[in-house]
PDB file of C-alpha atoms in Angstrom:
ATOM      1  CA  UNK A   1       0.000   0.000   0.000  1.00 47.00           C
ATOM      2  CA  UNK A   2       1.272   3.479  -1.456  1.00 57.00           C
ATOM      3  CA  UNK A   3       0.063   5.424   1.881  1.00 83.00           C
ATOM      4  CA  UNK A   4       1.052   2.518   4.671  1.00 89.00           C
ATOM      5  CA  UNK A   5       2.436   3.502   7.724  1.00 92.00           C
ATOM      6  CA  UNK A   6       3.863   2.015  10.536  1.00 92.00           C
ATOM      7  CA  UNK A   7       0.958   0.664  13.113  1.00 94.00           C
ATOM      8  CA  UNK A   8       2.994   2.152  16.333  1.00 91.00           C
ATOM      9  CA  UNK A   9       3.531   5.472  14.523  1.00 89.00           C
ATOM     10  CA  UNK A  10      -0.201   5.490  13.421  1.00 90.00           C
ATOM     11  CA  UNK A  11      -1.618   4.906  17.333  1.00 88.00           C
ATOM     12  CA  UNK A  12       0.502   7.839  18.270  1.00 82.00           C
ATOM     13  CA  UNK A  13      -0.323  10.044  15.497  1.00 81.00           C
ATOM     14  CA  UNK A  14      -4.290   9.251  16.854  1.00 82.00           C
ATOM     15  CA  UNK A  15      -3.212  10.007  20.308  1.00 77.00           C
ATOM     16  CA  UNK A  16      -3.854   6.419  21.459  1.00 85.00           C
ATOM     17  CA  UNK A  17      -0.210   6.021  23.289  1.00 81.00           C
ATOM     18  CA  UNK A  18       3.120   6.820  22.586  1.00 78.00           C
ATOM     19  CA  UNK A  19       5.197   4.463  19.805  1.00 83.00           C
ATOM     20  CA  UNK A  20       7.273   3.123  22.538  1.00 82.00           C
ATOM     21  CA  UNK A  21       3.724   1.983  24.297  1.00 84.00           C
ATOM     22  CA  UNK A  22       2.476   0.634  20.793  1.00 89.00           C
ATOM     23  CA  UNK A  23       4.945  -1.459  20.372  1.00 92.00           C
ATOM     24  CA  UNK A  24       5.194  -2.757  24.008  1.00 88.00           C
ATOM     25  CA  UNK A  25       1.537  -3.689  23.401  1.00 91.00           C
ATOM     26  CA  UNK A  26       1.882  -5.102  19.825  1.00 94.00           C
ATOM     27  CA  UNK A  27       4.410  -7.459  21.137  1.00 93.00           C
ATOM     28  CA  UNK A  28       1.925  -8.104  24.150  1.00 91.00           C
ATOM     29  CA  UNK A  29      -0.597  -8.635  21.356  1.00 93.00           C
ATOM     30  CA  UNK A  30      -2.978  -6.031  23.327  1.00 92.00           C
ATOM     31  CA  UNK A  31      -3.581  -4.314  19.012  1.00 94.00           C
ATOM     32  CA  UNK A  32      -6.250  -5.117  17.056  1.00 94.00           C
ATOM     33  CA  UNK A  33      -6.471  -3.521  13.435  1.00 94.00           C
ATOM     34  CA  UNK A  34     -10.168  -4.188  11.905  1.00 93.00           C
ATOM     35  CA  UNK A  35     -10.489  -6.737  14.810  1.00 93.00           C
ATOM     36  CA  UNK A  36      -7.238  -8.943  13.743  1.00 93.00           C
ATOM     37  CA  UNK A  37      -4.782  -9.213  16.667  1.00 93.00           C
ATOM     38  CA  UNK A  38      -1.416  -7.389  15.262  1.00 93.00           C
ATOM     39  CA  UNK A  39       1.866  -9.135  17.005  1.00 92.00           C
ATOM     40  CA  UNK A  40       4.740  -8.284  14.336  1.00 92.00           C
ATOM     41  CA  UNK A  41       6.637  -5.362  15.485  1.00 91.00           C
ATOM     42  CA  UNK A  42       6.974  -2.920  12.326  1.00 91.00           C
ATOM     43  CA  UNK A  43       3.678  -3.873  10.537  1.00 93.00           C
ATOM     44  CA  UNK A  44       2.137  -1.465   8.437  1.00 92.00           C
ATOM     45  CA  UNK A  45      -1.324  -0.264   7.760  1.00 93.00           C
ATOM     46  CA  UNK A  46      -3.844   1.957   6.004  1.00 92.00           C
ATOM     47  CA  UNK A  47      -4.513   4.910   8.126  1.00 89.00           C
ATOM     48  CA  UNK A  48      -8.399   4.522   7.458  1.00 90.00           C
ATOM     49  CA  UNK A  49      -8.016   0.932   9.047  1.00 92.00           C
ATOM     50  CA  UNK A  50      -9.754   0.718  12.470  1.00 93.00           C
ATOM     51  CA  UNK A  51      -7.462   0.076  15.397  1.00 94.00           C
ATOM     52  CA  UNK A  52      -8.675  -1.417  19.066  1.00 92.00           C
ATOM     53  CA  UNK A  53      -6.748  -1.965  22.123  1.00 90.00           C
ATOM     54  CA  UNK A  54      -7.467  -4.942  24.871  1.00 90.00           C
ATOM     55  CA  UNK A  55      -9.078  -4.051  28.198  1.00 88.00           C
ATOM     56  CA  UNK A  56      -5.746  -4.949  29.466  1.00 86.00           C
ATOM     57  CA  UNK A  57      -3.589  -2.249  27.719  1.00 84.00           C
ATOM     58  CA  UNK A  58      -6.868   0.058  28.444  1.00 80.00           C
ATOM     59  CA  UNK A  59      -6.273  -0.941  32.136  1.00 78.00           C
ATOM     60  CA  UNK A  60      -2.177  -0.261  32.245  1.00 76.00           C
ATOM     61  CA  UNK A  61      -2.604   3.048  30.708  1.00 73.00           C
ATOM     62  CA  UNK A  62      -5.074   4.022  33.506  1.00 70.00           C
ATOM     63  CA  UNK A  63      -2.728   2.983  36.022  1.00 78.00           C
ATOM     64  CA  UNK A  64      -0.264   5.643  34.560  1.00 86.00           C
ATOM     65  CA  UNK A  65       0.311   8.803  36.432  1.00 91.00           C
ATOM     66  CA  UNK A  66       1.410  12.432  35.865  1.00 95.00           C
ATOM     67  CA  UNK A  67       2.974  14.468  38.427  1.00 96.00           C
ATOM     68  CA  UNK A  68       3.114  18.531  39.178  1.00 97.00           C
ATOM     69  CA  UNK A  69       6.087  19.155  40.516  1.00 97.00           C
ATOM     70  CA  UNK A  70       7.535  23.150  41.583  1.00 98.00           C
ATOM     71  CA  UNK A  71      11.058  22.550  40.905  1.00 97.00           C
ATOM     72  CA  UNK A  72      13.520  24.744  42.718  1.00 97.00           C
ATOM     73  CA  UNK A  73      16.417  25.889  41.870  1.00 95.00           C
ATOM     74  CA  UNK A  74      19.535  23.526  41.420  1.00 93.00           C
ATOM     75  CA  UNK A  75      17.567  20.188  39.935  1.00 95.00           C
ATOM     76  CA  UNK A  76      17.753  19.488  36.524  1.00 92.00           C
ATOM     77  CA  UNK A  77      14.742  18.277  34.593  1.00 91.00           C
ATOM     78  CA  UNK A  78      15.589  14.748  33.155  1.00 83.00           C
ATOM     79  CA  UNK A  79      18.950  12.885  33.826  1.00 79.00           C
ATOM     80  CA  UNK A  80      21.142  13.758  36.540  1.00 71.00           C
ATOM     81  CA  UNK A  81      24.100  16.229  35.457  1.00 73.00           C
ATOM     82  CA  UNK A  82      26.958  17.345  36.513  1.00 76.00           C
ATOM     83  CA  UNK A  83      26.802  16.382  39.991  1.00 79.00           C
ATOM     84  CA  UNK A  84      23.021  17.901  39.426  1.00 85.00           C
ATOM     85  CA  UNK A  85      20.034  15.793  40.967  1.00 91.00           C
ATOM     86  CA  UNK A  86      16.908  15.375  38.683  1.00 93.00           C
ATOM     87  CA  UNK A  87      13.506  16.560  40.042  1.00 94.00           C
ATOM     88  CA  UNK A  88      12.027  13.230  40.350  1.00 94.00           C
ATOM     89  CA  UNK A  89      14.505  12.454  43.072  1.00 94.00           C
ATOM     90  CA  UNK A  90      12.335  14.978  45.253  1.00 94.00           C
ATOM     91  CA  UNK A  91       9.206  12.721  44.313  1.00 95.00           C
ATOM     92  CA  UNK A  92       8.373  10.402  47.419  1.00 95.00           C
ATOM     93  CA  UNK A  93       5.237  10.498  50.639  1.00 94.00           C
ATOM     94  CA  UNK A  94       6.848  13.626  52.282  1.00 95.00           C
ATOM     95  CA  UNK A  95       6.990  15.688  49.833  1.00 97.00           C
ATOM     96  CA  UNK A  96       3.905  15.430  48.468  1.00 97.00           C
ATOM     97  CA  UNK A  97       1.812  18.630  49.128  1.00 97.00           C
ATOM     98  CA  UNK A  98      -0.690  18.243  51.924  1.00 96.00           C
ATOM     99  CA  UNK A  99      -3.647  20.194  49.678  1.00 96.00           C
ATOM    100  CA  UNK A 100      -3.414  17.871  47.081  1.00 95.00           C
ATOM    101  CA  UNK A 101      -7.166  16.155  46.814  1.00 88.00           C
ATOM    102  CA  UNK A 102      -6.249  13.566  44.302  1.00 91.00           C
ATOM    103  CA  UNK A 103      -7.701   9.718  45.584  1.00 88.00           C
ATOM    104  CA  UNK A 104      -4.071   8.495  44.495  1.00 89.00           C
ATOM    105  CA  UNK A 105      -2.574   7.125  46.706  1.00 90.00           C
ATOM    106  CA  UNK A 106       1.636   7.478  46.081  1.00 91.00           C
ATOM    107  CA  UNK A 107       3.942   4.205  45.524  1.00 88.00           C
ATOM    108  CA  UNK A 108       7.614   4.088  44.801  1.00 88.00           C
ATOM    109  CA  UNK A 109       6.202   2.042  41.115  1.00 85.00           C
ATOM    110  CA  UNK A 110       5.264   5.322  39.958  1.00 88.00           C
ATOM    111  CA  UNK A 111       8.874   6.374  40.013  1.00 90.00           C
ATOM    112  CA  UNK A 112       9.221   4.168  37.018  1.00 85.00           C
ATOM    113  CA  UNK A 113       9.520   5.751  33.501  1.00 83.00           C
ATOM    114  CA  UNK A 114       8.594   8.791  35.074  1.00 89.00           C
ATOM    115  CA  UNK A 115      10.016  11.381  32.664  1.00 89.00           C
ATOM    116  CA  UNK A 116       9.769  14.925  32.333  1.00 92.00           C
ATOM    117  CA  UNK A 117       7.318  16.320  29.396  1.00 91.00           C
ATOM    118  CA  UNK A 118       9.405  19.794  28.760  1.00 88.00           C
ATOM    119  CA  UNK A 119      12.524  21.155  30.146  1.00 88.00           C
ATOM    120  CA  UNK A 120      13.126  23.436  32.851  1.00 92.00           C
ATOM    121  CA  UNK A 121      16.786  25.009  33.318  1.00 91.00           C
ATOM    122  CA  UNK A 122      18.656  24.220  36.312  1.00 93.00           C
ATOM    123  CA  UNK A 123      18.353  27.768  37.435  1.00 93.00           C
ATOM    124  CA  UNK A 124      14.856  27.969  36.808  1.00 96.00           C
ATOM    125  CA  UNK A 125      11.966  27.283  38.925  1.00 97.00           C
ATOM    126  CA  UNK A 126       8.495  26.730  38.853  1.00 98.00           C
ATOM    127  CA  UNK A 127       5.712  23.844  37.007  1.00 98.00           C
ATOM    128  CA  UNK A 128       7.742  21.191  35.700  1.00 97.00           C
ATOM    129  CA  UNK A 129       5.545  17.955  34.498  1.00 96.00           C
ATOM    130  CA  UNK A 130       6.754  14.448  35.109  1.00 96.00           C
ATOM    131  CA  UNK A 131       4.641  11.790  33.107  1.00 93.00           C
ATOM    132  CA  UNK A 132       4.361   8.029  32.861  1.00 89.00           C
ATOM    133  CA  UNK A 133       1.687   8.481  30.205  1.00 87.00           C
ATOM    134  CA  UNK A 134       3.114   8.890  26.534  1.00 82.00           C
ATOM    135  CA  UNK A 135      -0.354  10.989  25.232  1.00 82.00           C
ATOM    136  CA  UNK A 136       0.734  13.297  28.478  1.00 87.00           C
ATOM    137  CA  UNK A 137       3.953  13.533  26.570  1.00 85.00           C
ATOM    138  CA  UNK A 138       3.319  13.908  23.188  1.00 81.00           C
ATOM    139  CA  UNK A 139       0.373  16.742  23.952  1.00 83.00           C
ATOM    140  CA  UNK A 140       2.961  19.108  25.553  1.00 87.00           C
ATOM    141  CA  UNK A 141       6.251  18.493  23.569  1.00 82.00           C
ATOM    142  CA  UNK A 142       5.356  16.696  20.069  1.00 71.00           C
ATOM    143  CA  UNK A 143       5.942  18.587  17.256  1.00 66.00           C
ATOM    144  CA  UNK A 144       2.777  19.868  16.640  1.00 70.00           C
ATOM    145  CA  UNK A 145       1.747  20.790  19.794  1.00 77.00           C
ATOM    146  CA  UNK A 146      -0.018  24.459  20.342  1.00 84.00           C
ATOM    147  CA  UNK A 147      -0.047  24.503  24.379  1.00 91.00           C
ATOM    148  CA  UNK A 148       1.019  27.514  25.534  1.00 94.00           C
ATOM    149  CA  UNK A 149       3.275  27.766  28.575  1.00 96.00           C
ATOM    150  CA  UNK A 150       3.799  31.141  30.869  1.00 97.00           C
ATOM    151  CA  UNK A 151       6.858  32.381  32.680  1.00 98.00           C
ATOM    152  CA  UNK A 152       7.471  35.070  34.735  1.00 98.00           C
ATOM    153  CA  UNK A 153      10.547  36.520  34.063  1.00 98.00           C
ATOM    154  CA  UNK A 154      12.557  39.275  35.886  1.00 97.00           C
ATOM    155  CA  UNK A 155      15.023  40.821  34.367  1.00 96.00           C
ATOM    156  CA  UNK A 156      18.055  43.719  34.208  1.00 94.00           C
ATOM    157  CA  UNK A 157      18.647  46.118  31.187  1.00 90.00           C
ATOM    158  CA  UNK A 158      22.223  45.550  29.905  1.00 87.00           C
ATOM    159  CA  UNK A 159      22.087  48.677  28.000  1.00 84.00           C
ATOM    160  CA  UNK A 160      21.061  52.179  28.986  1.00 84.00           C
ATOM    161  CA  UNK A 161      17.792  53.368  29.530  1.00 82.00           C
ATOM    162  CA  UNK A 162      14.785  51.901  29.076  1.00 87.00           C
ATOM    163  CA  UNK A 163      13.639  48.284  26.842  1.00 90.00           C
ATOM    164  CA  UNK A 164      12.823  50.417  23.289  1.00 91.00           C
ATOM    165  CA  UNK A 165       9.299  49.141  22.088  1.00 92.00           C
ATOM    166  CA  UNK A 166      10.720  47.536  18.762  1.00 94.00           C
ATOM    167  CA  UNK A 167      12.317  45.335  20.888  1.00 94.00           C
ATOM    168  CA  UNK A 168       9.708  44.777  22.911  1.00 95.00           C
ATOM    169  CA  UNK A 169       7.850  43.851  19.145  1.00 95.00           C
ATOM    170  CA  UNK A 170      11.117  41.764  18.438  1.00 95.00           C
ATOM    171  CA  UNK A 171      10.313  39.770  21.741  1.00 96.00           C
ATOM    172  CA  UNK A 172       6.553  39.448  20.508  1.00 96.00           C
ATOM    173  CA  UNK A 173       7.845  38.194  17.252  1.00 95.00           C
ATOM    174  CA  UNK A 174      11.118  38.639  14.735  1.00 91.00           C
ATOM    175  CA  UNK A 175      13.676  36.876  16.416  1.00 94.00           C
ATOM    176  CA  UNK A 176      15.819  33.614  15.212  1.00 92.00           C
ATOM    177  CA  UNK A 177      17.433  31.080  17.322  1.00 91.00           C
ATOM    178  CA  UNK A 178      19.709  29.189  15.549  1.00 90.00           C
ATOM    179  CA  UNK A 179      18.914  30.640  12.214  1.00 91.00           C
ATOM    180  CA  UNK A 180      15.377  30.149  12.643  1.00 92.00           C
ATOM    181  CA  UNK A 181      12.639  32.138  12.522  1.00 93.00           C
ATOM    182  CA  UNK A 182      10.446  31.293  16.128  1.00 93.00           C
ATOM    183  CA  UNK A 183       6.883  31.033  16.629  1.00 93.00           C
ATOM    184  CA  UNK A 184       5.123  34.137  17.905  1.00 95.00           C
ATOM    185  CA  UNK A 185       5.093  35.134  21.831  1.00 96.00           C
ATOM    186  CA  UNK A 186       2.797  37.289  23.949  1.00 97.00           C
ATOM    187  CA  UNK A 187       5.297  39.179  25.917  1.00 97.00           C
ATOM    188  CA  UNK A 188       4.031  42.050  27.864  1.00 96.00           C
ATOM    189  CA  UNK A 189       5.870  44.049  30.974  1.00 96.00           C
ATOM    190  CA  UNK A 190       4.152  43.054  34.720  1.00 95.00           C
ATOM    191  CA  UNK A 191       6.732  45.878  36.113  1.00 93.00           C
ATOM    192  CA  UNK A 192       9.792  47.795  35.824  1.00 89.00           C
ATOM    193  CA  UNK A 193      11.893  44.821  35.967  1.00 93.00           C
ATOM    194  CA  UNK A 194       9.601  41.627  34.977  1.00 97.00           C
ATOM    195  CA  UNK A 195       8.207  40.447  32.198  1.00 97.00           C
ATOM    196  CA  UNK A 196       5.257  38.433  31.622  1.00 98.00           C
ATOM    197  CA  UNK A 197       6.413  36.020  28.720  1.00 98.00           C
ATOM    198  CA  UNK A 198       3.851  33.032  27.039  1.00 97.00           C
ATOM    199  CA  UNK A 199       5.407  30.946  24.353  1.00 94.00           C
ATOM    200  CA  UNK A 200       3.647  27.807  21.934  1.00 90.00           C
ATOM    201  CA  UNK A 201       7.442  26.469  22.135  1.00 88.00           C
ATOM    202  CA  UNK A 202      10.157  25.003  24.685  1.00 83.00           C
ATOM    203  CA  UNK A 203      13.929  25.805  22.492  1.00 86.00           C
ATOM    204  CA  UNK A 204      16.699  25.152  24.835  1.00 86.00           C
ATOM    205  CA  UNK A 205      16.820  28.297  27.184  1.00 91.00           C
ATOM    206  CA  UNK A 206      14.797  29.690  24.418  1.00 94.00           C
ATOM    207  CA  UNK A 207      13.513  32.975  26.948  1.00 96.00           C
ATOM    208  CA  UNK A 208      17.172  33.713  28.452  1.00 96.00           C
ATOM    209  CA  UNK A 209      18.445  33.693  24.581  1.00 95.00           C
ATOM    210  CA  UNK A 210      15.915  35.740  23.648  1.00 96.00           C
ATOM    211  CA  UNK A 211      16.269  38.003  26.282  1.00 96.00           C
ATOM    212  CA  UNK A 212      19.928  38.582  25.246  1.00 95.00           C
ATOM    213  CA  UNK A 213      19.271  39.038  21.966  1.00 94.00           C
ATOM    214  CA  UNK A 214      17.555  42.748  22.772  1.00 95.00           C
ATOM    215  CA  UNK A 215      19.721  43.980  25.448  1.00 94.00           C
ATOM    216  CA  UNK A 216      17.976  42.082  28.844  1.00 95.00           C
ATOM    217  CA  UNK A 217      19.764  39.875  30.848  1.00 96.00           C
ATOM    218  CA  UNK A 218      17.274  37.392  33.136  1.00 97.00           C
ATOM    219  CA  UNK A 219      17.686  37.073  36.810  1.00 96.00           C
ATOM    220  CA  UNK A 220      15.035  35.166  37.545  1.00 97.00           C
ATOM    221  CA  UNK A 221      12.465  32.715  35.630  1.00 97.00           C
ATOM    222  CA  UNK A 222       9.695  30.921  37.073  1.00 98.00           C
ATOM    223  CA  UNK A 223       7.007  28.914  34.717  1.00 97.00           C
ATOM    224  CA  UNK A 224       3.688  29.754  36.330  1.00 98.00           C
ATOM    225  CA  UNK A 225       1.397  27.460  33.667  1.00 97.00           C
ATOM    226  CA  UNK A 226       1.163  24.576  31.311  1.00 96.00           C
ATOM    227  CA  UNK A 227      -1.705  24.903  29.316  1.00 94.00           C
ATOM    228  CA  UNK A 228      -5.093  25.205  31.635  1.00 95.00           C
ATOM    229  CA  UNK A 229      -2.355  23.993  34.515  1.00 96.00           C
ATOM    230  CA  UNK A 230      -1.773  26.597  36.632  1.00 97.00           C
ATOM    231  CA  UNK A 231       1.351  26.601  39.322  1.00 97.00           C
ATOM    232  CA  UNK A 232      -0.931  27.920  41.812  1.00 95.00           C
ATOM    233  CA  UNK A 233      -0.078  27.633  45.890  1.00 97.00           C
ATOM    234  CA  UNK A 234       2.022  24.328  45.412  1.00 97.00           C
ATOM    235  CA  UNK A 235       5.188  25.053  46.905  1.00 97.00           C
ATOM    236  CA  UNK A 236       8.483  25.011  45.942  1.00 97.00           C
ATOM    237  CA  UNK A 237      10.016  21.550  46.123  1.00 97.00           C
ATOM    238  CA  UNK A 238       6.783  19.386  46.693  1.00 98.00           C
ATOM    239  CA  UNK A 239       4.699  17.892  44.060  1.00 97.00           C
ATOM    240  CA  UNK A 240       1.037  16.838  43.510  1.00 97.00           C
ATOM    241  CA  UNK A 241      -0.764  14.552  41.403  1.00 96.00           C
ATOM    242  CA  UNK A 242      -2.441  15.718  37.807  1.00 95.00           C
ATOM    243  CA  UNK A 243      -6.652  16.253  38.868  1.00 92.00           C
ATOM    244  CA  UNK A 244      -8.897  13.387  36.705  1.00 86.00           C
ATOM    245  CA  UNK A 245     -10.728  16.962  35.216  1.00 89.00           C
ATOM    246  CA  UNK A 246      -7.580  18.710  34.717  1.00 91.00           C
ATOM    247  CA  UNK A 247      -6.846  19.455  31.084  1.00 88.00           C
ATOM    248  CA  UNK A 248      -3.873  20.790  29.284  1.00 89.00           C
TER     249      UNK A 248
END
């Protein structure tokens, strides 16, 4: 078939898993495509073709968590670094914030494949997301995604005077990381010295390069929302489990 395409790739594309989970389950033999039971790793199909999943891949993804954790300064998102400890290492009973109404109830399981969806510097603070669920994933750092995240941003001029308002534009949109051209930002002033920045894109320390680029230098960066997430009143260095109804 002309337009085939790989069955894993497919279930992601529809937002069913992630490929990695698609092909844990193919191998399981948890697929279905048109009702046929799909065990070959690498098989290819016809996008219109139906695919299914057992009740028992239905029932592992439900077990799956995802995590809201306000990381403080001096963690690093994903691997540890440099003599740097990842964020997840502050996941465990204690930490977990007393006003969080979630039924969940925490076990060290949920430590495994728990991975971050989106950076967050080392010396930045603020909502970082830690997901077992590949969909969680994918929504918030495929490609194609369009959900916005908001930082707070304080910062000092580097040059005399006062931020000129093309460069505030050039914040908004006009600059190029890298050579390109990036996606357009709300970026408006909160105060003298902090700006309120949303972007539809994570570049690696996209906000402090762009910052540089028109004469600011930032001091201080805290993400304040993911999507519909908000930060809210969880405090720095505990975590809390994602709501059922919460959305990005």
């Amino acid at each position: 078939m002309t337009d085939s395409i790989r069955l894993s790739k497919r279930m992601s594309e529809l937002g069913i898993c992630s490929r990695r989970e698609a092909d844990e389950w193919i191998e399981r033999g948890w697929v279905r495509v048109d009702g046929q039971i799909i065990s070959q790793l690498g098989t290819k199909i016809h996008p219109d073709q139906k695919i299914t999943i057992e009740k028992k891949a239905q029932s592992e993804q439900a077990k799956k968590v995802t995590i809201l954790i306000n990381k403080p300064m001096g963690f690093v998102s994903g691997q540890a670094e440099d003599g740097h400890k990842p964020a997840v290492t502050l996941v465990n009973e204690k930490t977990r914030w007393t006003a969080d109404k979630t039924e969940e109830h925490f076990h060290p399981r949920q430590l495994k494949s728990l991975v971050p969806a989106g950076r967050l510097d080392i010396d930045s603070v603020g909502l970082l997301v830690l997901t077992q669920d590949g969909r969680v994933a994918k929504r918030l750092i495929g490609e194609e995604t369009e959900v916005e995240k908001e930082y707070l941003v304080r910062v000092r001029h580097t040059l005399p005077g006062k931020l000129p308002d093309e460069k505030l534009k050039q914040l908004r949109h006009g600059l190029k990381l890298d050579g390109k051209p990036l996606l357009p930002a709300k970026v408006n002033w909160q105060n003298d010295d902090q700006l309120r920045i949303v972007l539809q894109e994570g570049k690696k320390r996209q906000i402090r390069r762009m910052c540089e680029a028109v004469g600011l230098k930032v001091v201080g960066l805290k993400r304040v929302r993911i999507g519909k997430v908000k930060l809210g009143d969880l405090p720095p260095g505990q975590w809390r489990y994602l709501h059922p109804d919460e959305k990005f």
